[in-house]
Coordinates of C-alpha atoms in Angstrom, one line a residue:
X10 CA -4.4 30.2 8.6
X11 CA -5.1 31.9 5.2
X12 CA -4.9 30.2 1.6
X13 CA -3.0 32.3 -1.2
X14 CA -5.8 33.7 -3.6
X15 CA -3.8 32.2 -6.5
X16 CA -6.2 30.5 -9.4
X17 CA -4.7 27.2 -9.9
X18 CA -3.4 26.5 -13.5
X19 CA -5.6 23.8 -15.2
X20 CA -3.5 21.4 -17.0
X21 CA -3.9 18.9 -19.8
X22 CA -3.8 15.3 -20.5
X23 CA -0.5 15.4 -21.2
X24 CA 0.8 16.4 -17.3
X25 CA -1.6 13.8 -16.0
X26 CA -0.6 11.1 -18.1
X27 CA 3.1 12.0 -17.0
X28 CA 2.0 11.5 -13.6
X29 CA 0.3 8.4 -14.1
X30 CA 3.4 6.7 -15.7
X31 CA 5.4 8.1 -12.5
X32 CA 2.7 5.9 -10.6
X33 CA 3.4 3.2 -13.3
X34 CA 6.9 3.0 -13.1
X35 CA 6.7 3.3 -8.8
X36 CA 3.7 0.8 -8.9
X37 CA 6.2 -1.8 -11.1
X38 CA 9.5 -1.3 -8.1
X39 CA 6.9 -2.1 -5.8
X40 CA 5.6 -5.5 -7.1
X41 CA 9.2 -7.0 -8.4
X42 CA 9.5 -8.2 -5.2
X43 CA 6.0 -10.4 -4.9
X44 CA 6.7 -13.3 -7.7
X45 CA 10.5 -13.1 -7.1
X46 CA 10.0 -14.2 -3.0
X47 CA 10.4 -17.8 -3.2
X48 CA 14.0 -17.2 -5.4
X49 CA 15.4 -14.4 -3.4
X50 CA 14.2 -16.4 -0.2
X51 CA 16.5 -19.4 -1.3
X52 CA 19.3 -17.4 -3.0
X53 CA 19.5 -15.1 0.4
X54 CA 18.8 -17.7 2.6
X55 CA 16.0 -16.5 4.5
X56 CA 12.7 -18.5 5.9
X57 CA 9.1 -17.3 5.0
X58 CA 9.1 -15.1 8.0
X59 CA 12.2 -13.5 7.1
X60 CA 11.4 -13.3 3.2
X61 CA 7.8 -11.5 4.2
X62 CA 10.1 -8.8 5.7
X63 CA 11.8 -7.9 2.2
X64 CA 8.7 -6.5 1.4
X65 CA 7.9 -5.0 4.9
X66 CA 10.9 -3.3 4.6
X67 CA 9.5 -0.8 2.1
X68 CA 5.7 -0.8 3.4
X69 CA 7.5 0.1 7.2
X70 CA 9.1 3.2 5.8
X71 CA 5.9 3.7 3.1
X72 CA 3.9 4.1 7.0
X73 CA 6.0 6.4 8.2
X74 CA 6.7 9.0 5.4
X75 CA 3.1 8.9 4.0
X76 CA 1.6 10.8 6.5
X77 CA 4.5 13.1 6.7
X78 CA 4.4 13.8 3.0
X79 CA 1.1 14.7 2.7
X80 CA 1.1 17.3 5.0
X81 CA 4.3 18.6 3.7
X82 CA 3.0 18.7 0.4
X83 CA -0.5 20.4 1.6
X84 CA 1.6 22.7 3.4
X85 CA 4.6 23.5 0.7
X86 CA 3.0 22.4 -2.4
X87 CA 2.8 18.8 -3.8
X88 CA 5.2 19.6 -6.7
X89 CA 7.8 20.7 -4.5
X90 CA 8.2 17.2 -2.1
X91 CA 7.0 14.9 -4.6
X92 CA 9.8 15.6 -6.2
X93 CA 12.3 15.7 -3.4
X94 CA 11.0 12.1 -2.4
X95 CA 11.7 10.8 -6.1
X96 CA 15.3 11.4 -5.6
X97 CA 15.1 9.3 -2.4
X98 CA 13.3 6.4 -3.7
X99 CA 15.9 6.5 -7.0
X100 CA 18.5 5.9 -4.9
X101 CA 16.8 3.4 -3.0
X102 CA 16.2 1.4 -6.3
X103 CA 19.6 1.7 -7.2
X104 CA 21.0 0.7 -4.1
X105 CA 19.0 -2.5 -4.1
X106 CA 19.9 -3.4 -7.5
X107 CA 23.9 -3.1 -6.2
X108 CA 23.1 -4.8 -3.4
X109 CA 25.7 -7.5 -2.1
X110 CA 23.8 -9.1 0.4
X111 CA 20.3 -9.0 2.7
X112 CA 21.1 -5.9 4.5
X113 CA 22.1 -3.8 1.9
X114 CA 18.8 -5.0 0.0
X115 CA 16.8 -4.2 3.1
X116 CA 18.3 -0.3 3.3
X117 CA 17.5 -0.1 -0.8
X118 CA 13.9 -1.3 0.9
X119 CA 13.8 1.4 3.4
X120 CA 14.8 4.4 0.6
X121 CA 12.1 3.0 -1.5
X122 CA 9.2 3.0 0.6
X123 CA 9.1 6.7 0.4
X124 CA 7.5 5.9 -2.9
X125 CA 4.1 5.1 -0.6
X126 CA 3.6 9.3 -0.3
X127 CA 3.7 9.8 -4.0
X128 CA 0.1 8.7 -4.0
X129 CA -1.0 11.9 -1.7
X130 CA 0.9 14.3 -3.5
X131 CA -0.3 13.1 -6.5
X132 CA -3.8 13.6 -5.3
X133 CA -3.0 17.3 -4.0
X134 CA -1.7 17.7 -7.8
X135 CA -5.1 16.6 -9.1
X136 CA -7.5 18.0 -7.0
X137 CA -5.6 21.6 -7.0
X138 CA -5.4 21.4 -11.0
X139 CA -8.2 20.1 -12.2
X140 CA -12.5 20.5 -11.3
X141 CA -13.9 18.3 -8.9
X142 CA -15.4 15.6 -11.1
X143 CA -12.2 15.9 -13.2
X144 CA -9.9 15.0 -9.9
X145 CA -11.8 12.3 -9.2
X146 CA -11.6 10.7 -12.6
X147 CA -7.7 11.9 -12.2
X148 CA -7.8 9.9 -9.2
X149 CA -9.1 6.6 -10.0
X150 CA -6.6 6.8 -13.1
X151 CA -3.4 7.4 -10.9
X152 CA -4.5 4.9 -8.5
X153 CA -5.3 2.4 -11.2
X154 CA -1.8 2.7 -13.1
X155 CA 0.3 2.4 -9.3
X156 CA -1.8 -1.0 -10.0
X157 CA -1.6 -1.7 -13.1
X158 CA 2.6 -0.8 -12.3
X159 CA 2.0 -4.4 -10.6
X160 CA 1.0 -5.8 -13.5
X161 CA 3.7 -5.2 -15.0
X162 CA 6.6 -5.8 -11.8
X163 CA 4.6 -9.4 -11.5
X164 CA 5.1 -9.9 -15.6
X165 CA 8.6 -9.1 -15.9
X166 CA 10.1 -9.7 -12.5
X167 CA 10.9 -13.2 -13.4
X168 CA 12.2 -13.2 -17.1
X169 CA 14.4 -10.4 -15.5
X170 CA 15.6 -12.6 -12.3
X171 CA 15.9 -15.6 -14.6
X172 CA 17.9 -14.0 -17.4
X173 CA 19.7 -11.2 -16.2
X174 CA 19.6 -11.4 -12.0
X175 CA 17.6 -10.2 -10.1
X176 CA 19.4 -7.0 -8.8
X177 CA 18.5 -5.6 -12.6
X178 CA 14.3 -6.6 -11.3
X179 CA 14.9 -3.3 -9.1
X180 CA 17.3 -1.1 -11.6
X181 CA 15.5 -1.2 -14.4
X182 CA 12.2 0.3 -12.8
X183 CA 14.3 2.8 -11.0
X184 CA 15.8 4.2 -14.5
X185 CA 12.0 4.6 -15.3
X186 CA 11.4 6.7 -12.3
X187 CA 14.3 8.8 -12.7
X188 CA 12.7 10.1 -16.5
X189 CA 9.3 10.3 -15.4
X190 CA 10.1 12.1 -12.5
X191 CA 12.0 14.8 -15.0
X192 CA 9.4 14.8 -17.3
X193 CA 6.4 15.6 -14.9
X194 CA 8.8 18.4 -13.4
X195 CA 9.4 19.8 -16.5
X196 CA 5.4 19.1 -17.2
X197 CA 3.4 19.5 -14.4
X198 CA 3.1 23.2 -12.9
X199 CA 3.6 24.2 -9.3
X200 CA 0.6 24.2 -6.8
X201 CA 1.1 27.1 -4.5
X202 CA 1.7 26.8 -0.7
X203 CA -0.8 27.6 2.1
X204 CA 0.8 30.4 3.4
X205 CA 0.5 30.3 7.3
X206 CA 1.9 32.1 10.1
X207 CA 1.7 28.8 12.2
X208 CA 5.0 26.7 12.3
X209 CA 4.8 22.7 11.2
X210 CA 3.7 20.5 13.9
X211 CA 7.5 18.7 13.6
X212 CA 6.3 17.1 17.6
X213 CA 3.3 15.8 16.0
X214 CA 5.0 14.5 13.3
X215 CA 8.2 12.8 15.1
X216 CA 5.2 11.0 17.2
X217 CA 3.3 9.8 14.6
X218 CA 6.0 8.5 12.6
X219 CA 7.4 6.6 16.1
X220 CA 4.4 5.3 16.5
X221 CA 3.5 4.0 13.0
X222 CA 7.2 2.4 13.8
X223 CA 7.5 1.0 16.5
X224 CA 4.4 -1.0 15.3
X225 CA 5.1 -2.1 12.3
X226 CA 8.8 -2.9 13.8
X227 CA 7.3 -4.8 16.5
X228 CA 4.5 -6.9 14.4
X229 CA 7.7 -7.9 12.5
X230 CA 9.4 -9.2 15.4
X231 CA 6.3 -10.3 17.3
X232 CA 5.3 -12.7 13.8
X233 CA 8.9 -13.6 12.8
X234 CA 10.7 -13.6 15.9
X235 CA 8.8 -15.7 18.7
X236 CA 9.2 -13.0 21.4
X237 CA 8.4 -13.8 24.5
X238 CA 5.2 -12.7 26.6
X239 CA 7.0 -9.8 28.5
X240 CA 9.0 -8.4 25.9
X241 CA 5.4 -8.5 23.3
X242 CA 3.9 -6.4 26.4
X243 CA 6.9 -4.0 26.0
X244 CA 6.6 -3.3 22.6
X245 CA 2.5 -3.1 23.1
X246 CA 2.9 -0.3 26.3
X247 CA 5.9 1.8 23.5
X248 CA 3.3 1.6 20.7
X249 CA 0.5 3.5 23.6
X250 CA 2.7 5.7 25.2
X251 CA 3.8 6.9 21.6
X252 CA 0.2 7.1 20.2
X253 CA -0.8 8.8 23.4
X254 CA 1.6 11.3 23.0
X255 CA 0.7 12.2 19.4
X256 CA -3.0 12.9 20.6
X257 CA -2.1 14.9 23.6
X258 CA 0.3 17.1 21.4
X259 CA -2.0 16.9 18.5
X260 CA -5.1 18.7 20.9
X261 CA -2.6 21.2 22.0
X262 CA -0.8 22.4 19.0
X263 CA -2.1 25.5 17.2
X264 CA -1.4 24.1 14.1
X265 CA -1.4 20.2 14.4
X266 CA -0.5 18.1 11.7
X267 CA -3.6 16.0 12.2
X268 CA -7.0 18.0 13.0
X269 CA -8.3 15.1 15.1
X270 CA -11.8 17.0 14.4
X271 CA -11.2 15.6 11.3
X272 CA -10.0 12.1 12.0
X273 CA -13.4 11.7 13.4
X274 CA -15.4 12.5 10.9
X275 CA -17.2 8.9 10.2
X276 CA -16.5 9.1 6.4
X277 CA -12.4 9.6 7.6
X278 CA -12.5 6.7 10.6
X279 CA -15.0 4.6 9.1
X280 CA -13.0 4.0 5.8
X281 CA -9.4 3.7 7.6
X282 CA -11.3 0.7 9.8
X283 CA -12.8 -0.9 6.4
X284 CA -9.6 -0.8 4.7
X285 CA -7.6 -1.8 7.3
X286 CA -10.0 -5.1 7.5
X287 CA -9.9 -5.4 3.3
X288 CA -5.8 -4.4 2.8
X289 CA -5.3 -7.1 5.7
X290 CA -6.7 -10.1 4.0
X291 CA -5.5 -9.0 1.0
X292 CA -2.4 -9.0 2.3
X293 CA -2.2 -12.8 3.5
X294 CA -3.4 -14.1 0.0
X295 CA -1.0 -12.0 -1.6
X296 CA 1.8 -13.5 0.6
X297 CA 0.5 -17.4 0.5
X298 CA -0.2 -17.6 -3.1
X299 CA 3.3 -17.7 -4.5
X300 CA 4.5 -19.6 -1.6
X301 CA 2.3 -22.1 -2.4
X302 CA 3.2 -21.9 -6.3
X303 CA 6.8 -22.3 -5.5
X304 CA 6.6 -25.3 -3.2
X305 CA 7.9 -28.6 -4.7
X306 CA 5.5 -31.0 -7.0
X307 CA 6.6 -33.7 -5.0
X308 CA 3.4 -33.6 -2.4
X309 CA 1.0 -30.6 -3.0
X310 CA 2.9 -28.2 -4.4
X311 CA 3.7 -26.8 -8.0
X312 CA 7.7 -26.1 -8.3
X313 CA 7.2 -23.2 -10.9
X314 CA 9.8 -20.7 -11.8
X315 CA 9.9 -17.2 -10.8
X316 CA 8.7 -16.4 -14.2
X317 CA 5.4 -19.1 -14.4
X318 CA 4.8 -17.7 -11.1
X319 CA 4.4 -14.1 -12.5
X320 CA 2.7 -15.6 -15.2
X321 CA -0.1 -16.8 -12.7
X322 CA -0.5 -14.0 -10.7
X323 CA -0.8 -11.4 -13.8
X324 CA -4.7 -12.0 -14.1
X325 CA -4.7 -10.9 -10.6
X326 CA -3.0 -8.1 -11.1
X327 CA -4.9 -7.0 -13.8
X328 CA -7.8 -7.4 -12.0
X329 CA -6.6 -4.9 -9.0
X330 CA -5.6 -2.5 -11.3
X331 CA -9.3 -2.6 -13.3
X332 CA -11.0 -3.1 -8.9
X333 CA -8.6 0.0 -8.7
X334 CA -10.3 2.2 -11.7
X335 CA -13.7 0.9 -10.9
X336 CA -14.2 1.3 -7.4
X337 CA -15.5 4.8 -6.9
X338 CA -17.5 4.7 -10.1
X339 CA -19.2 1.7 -8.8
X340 CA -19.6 3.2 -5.1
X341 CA -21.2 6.4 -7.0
X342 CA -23.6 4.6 -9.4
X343 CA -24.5 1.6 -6.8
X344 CA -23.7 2.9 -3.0
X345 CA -20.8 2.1 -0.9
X346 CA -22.1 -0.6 1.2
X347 CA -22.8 -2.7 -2.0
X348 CA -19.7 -2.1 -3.1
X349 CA -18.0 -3.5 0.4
X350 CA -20.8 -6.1 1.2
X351 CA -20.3 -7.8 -3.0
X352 CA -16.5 -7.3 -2.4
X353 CA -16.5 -9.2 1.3
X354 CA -18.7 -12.0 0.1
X355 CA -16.7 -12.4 -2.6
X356 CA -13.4 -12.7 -1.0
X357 CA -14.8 -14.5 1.8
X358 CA -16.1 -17.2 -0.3
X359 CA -13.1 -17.7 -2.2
X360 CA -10.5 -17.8 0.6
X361 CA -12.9 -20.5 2.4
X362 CA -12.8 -22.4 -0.9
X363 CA -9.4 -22.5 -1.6
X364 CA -9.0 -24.2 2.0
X365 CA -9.7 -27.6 -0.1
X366 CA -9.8 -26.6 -3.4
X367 CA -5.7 -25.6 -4.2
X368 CA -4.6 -28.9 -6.4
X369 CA -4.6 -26.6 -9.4
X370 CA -2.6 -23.8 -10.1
X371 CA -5.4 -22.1 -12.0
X372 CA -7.7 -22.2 -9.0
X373 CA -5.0 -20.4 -7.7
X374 CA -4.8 -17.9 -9.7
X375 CA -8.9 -16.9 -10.1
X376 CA -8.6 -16.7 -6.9
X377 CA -5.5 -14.2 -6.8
X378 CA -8.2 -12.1 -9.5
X379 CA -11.4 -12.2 -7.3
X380 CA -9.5 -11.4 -4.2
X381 CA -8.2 -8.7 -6.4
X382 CA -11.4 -7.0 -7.5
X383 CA -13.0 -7.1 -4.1
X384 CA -10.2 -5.7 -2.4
X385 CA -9.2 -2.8 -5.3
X386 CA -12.3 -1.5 -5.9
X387 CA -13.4 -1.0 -2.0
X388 CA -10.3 0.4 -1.1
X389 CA -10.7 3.0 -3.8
X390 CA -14.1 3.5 -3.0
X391 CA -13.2 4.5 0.7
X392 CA -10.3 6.6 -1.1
X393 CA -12.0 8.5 -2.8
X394 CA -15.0 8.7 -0.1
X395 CA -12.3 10.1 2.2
X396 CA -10.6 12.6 -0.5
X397 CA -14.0 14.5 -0.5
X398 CA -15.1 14.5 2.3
X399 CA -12.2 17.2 3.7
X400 CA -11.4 20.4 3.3
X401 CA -8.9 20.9 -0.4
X402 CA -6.2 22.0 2.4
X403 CA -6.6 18.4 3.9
X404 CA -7.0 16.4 1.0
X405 CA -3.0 15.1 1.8
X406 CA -2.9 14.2 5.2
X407 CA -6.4 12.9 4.6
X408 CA -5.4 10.7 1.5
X409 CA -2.1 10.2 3.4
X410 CA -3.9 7.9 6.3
X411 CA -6.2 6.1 4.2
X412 CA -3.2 5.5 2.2
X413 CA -1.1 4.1 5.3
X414 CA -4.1 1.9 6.6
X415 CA -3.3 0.1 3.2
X416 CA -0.2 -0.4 3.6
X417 CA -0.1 -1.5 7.2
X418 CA -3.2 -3.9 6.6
X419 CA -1.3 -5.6 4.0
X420 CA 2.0 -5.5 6.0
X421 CA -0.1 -7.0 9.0
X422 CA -1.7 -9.8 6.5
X423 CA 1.6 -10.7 4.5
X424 CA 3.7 -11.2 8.3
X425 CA 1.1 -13.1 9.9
X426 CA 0.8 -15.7 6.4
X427 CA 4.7 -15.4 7.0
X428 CA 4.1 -16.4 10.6
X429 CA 1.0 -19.4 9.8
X430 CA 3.8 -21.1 7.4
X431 CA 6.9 -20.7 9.7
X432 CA 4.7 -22.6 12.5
X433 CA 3.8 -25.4 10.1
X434 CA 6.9 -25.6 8.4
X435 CA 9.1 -28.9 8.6
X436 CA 11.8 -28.9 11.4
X437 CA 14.2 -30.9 8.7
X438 CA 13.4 -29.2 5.4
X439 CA 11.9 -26.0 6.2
X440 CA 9.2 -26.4 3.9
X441 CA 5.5 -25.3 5.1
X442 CA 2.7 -28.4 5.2
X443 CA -0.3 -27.8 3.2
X444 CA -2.4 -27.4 6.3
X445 CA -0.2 -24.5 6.8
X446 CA -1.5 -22.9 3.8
X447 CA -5.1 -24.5 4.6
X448 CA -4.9 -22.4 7.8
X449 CA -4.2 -19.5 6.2
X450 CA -6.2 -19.3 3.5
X451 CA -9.2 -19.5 6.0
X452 CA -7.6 -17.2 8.2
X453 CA -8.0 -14.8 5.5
X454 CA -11.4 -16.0 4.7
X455 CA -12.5 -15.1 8.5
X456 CA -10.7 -12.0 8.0
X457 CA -12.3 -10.8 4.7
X458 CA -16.0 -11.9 6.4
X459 CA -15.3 -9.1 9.1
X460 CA -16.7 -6.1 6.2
X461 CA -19.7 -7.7 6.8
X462 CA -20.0 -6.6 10.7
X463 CA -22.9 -4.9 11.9
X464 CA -20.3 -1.7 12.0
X465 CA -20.2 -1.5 8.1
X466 CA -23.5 -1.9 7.7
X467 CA -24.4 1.5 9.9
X468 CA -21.8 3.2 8.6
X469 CA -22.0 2.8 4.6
X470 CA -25.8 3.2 5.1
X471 CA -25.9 6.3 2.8
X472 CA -23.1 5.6 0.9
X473 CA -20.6 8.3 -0.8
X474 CA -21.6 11.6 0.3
X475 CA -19.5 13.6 -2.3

């Protein structure tokens, strides 16, 4: 394999902020769906289980195509499919704000979690355009506006639901993403190809994305579904046999879509395992805390609107989106390991807490920012630990599975919340006891406390090596 000798073209502020808005506009369809749960739960009909899989929906596909994109976009340039996956999650957006019903919401779902490989391409974008310190500045930025694009979802999702409907929660984002995505072609130059004389690994791909599938289908049904012993043992041997056959095609091919010489490098495995741990806790406060927010007054509960609701959660959002910005500065100027141990104590101690202390919304809602910080800034750190630690012709695929272990550990935490409340819920009215959300809460604490395992401690010893 042989890289085109083609000096990239250095661009300005103006093509990077273009890119960051993309990530703002695709960061604000992503979150709509958070604060709006509880009211599209009761207008659809659906129990927590079922609600936690609206949002599923779109990480399943994010999974699948993340990968996929960025070795597309190392391979054909990251101009070229980021693009070509904009049109796809357009349509998505728009479907889903036509849609009729659940299943025609769920498909709009499906489109739009292609918007999960944006992040990769954008990366190859960066890091092909601009110097290294640069791209990682360019980095944290892009990263930190997909966040901050929650801010504003969380915000606005409910004065949208509430005076509009909430089909216009999913159009109006999409509109967005249809401009940027002609501005930062217009913009943003093309990245040249590798040129290679090897084919794509389309085997290695077709397994990957079936496996990255079949498990995120079957932690759905195995949370939301009761399935019985057998048929969990089914969907556990599918999930090996498919990862098994990725490998073995993977160490065979002569141009595999994952060098697994890379994979384990301990900079690449070490922060998909600490950001699986971090996204999967995440994930469960993320779910519980608007459940809890929408429950009746009448007991334990608050009985806020869709738009109070975003209301509360905003300081948390802001607070990812600053975590977001912060976290490989931080890792740089005080060491990965403090970043992860701070960020695990932190969390820890605040999911424990909110086990008895949840009689206020605002304690609520601190703990929605601390949760927040911890979380964003050491799964940026590991990012962008990751990012440089490859080759520049593996900075996609590389960026694409830390990027996935996000999205899967906050699918995982968000079904299993789902799951915690189903099992507590109220036979007659369906609605969760507050040892339900007790239980989760310090399911989430134990969760978060796992950063602090012997493991991290060995393997952030010397921090970012950039």
């Amino acid at each position: 394999m042989s890289e085109a000798v083609v000096s990239p073209v250095r661009v300005g502020r103006l093509s990077i902020g273009a890119l960051g808005i993309l990530a703002l506009a695709l960061g604000t369809l992503q979150s709509v769906v958070e604060p709006a749960l509880p009211l599209l739960q009761r207008e659809l009909g659906v129990s927590p289980a079922e609600g936690a899989l609206v949002g599923n929906t779109l990480l399943v596909t994010g999974a699948v195509v993340a990968p996929v994109a960025g070795k597309l976009g190392d391979r054909y340039g990251g101009k070229r499919v980021l693009v070509r996956l904009m049109a796809v999650v357009s349509a998505g957006g728009l479907l889903a704000g036509l849609a009729p019903n659940l299943p025609v919401l769920l498909l709009g779902q499906v489109l739009q979690g292609v918007m999960v490989g944006a992040l990769p391409l954008s990366f190859i974008l960066v890091r092909h355009h601009l110097p290294a310190g640069a791209s990682q500045l360019a980095i944290g930025v892009v990263i930190a506006l997909f966040t901050g694009g929650g801010m504003v979802g969380t915000l606005f999702a409910g004065p949208i639901a509430e005076g509009l409907s909430w089909h216009w929660m999913f159009a109006l984002p999409t509109i967005a993403i249809i401009a940027m995505t002609l501005v930062v072609t217009r913009l943003m130059p093309h990245d040249p190809p590798i040129r290679s004389d090897s084919r794509i690994d389309w085997p290695g791909m077709v397994l990957l994305s079936g496996t990255l599938l079949a498990f995120m289908l079957g932690l759905v049904k195995v949370t939301g579904s009761g399935l019985p012993p057998l048929a969990i043992g089914g969907l556990a041997v599918v999930v090996a046999a498919l990862a098994t056959g990725w490998v073995v095609v993977e160490r065979r091919a002569a141009s595999p879509m994952v060098d697994l010489r890379m994979l384990a490098k301990p900079a690449l495995w070490h922060s998909c395992l600490l950001t699986l741990v971090i996204t999967t806790s995440f994930g469960m406060v993320a779910f519980l805390l608007p459940q809890l927010f929408a429950v009746s007054a009448d007991g334990y509960g608050f009985a806020l609107s869709t738009t109070d609701i975003g209301l509360f959660l905003l300081p948390g959002a802001v607070a990812g989106a600053v975590g977001d910005s912060l976290g490989g500065i931080a890792a740089r100027r005080f060491g990965l390991r403090a970043v992860l141990i701070v960020g695990a104590v932190v969390t820890a101690a605040t999911m424990i807490a909110l086990v008895s202390l949840h009689t206020a919304a605002w304690q609520l809602a601190l703990a929605k920012v601390l949760a927040a910080i911890g979380a964003g800034a050491g799964t940026t750190a590991l990012l962008t630990r990751a990012a440089t630690a490859v080759e520049a012709g593996d900075t996609g695929i590389a960026t694409s599975l830390l990027v996935v272990t996000r999205v899967i550990g906050v699918a995982v935490g968000s079904q299993v919340a789902g799951a915690i409340l189903d099992a507590g819920s109220d036979a007659v009215t369906g609605r969760p006891a507050e040892s339900a959300f007790a239980a989760g809460f310090a399911m989430a604490g134990l969760v978060a406390a796992l950063s602090l395992s012997p493991l991290v401690l060995r393997s952030t010893k010397k921090g970012i090596q950039a």
